[in-house]
Coordinates of N, CA, C and O in Angstrom, one line a residue:
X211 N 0.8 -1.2 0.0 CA 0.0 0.0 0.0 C 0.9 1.2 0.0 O 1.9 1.3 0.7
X212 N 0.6 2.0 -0.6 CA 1.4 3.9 -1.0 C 1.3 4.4 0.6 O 0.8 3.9 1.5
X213 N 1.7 5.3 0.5 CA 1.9 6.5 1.7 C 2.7 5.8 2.8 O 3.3 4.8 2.5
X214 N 2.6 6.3 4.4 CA 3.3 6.6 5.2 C 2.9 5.3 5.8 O 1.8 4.9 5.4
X215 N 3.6 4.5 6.8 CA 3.7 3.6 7.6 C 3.5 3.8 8.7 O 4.2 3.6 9.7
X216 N 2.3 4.3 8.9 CA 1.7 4.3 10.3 C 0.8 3.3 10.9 O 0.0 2.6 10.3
X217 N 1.1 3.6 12.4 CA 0.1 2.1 12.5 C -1.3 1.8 11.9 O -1.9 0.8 11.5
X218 N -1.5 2.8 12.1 CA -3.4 3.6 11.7 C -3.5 2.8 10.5 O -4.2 1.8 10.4
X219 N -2.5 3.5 9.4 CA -2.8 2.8 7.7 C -2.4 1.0 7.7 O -2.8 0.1 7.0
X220 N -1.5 0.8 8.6 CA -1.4 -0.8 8.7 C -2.3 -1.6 9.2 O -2.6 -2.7 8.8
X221 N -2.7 -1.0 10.1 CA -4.2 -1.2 11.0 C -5.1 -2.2 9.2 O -5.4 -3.3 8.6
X222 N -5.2 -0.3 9.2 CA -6.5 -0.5 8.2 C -6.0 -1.8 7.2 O -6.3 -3.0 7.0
X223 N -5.1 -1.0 6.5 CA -4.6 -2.7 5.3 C -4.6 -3.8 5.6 O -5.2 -4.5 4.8
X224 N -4.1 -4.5 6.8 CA -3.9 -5.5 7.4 C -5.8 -5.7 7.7 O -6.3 -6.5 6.9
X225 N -6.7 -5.2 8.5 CA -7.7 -5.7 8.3 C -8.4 -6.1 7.4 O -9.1 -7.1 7.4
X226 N -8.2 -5.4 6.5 CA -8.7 -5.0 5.0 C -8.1 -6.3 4.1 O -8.7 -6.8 3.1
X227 N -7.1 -6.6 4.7 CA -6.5 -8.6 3.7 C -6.7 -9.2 4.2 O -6.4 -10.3 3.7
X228 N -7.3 -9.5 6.0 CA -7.5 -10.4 6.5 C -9.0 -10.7 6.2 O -9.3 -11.8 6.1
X229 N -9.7 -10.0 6.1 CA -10.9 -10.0 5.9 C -11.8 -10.6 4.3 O -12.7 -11.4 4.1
X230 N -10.8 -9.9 3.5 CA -10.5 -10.4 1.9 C -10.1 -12.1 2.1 O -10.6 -13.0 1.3
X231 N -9.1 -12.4 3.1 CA -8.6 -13.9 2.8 C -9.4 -15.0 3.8 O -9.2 -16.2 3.8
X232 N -10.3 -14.2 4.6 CA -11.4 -15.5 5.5 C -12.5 -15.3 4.7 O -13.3 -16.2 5.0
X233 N -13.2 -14.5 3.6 CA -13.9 -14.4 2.7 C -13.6 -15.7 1.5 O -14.3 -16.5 1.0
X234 N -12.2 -15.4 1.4 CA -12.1 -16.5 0.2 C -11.7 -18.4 0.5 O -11.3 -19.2 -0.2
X235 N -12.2 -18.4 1.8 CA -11.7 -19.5 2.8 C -10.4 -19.9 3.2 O -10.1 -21.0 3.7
X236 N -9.4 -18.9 3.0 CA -7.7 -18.9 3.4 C -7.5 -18.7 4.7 O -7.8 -17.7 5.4
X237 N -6.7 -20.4 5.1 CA -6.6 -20.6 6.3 C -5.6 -19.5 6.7 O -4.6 -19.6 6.0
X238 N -5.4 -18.4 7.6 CA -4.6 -17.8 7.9 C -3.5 -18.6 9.3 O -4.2 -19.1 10.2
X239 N -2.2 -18.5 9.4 CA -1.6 -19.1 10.1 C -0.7 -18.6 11.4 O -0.2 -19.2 12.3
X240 N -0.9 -17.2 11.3 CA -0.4 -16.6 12.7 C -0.8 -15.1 12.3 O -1.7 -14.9 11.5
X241 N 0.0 -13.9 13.1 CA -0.4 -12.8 13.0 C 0.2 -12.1 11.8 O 1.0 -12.7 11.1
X242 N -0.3 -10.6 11.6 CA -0.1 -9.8 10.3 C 1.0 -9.4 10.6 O 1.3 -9.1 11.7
X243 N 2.2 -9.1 9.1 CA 3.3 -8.6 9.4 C 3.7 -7.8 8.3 O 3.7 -8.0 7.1
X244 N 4.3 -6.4 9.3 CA 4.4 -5.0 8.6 C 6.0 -4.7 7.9 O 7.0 -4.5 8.6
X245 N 5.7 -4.7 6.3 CA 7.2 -4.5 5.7 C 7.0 -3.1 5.4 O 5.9 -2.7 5.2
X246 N 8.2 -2.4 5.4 CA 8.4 -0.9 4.7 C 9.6 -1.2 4.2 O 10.6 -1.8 4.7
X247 N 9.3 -0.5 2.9 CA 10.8 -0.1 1.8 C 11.6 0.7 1.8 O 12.7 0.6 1.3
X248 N 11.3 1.5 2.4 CA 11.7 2.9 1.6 C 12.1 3.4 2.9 O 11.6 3.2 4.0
X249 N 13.5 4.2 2.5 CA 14.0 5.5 3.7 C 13.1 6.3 4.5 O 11.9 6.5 4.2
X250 N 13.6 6.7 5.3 CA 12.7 7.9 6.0 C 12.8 9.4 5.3 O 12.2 10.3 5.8
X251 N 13.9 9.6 4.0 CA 13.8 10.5 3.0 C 13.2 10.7 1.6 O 13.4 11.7 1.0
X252 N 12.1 9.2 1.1 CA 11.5 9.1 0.8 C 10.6 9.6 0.6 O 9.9 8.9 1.2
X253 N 9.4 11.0 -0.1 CA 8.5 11.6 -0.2 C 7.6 10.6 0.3 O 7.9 9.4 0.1
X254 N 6.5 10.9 0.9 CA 5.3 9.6 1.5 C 4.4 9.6 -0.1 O 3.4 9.0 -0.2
X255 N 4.7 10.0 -0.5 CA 3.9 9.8 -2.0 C 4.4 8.3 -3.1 O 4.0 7.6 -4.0
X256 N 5.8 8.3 -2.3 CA 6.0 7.4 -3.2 C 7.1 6.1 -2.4 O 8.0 5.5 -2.8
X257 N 6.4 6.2 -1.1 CA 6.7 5.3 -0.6 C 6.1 3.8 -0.9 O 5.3 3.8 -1.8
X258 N 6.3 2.6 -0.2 CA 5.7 1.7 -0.8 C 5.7 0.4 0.8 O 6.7 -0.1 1.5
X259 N 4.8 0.2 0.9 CA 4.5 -0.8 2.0 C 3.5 -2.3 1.5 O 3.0 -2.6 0.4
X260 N 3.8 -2.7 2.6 CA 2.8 -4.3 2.5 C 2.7 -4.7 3.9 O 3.5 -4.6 4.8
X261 N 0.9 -5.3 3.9 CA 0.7 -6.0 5.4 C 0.9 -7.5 4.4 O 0.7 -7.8 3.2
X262 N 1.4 -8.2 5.4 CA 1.5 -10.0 5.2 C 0.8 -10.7 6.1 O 0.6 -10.2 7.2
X263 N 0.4 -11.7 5.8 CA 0.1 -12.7 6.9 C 0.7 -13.9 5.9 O 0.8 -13.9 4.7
X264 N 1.2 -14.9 7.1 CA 1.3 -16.4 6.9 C 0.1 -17.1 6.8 O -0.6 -17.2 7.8
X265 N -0.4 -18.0 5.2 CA -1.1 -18.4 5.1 C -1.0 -20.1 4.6 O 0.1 -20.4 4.3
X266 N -1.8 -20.9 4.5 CA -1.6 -22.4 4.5 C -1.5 -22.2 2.4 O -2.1 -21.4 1.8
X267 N -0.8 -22.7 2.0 CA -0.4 -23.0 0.8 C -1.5 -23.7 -0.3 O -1.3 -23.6 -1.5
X268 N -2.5 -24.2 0.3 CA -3.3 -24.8 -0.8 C -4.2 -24.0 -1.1 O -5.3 -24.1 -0.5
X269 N -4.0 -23.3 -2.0 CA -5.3 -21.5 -2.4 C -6.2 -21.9 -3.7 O -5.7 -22.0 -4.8
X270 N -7.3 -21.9 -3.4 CA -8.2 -22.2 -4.8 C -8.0 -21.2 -6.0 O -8.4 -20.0 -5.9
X271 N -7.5 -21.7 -7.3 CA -6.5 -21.2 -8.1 C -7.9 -19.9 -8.4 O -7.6 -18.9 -9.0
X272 N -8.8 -19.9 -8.1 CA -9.8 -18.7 -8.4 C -9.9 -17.6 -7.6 O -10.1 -16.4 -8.0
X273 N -9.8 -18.1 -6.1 CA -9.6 -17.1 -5.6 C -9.1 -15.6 -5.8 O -9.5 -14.5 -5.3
X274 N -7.9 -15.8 -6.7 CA -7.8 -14.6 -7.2 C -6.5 -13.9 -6.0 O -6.1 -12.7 -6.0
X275 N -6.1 -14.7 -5.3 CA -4.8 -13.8 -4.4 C -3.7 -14.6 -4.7 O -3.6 -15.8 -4.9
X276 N -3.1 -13.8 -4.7 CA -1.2 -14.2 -5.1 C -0.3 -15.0 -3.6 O -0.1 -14.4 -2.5
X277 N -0.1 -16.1 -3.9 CA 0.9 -17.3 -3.4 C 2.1 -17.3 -3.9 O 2.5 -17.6 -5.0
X278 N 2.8 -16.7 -2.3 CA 4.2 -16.6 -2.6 C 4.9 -17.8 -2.0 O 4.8 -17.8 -0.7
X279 N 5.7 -18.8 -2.4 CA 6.3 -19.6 -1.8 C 7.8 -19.2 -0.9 O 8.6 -18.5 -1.5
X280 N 8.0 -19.6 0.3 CA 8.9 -18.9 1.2 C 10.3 -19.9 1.4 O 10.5 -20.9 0.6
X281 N 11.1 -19.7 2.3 CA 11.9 -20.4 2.4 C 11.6 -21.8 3.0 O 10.9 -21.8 4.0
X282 N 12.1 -23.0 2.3 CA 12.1 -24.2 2.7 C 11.6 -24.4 4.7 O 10.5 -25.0 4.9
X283 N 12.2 -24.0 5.8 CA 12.0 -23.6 6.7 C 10.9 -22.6 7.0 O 10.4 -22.8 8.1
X284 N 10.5 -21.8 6.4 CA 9.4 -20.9 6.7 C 7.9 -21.2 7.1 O 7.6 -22.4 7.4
X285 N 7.1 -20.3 7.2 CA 5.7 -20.5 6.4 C 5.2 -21.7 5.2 O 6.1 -22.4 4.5
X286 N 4.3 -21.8 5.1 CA 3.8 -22.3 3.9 C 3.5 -21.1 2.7 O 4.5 -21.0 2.0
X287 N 2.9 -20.7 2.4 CA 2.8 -19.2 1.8 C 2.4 -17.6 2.3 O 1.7 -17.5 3.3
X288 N 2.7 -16.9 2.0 CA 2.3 -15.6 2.1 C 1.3 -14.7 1.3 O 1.4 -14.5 0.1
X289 N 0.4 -14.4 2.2 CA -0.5 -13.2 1.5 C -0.1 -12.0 1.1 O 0.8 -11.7 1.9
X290 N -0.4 -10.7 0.0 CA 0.5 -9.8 0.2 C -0.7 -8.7 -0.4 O -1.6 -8.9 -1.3
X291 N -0.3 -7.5 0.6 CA -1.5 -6.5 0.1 C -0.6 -5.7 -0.2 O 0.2 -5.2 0.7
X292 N -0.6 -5.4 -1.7 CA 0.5 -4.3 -2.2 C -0.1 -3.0 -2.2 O 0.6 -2.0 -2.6

């Protein structure tokens, strides 16, 4: 998601894909987690964020969300709200 990394806007995204991924029956596997890219001299316009959660790997190919495969050791897949 664009703009500033506050909790407020992660709040919101993060509910906003968990809600999208128990809608589509995706078993979710622990809690939501907050990446940021970008410097803190980065204009907030063109900054660039994602909420994640850890999700179970078998995704019905319709659902329509993107399955990221992780490290051998990791998760099973990841959800990603870009």
């Amino acid at each position: 998601y664009p703009g500033r990394s506050t909790d407020k806007n992660y709040q919101t995204r993060a509910a906003h894909l968990k809600r999208h991924l128990q809608e589509a029956g995706v078993t979710i596997l622990g809690p939501s987690i907050k990446a940021t890219y970008n410097g803190p001299l980065t204009p907030f316009f063109m900054r660039r964020n994602e909420a994640i959660y850890p999700i179970d790997g078998n995704l019905d190919k319709t659902s329509g969300l993107r399955s990221q495969r992780s490290a051998p050791n990791a998760c099973e897949g990841e959800a990603t709200l870009y």
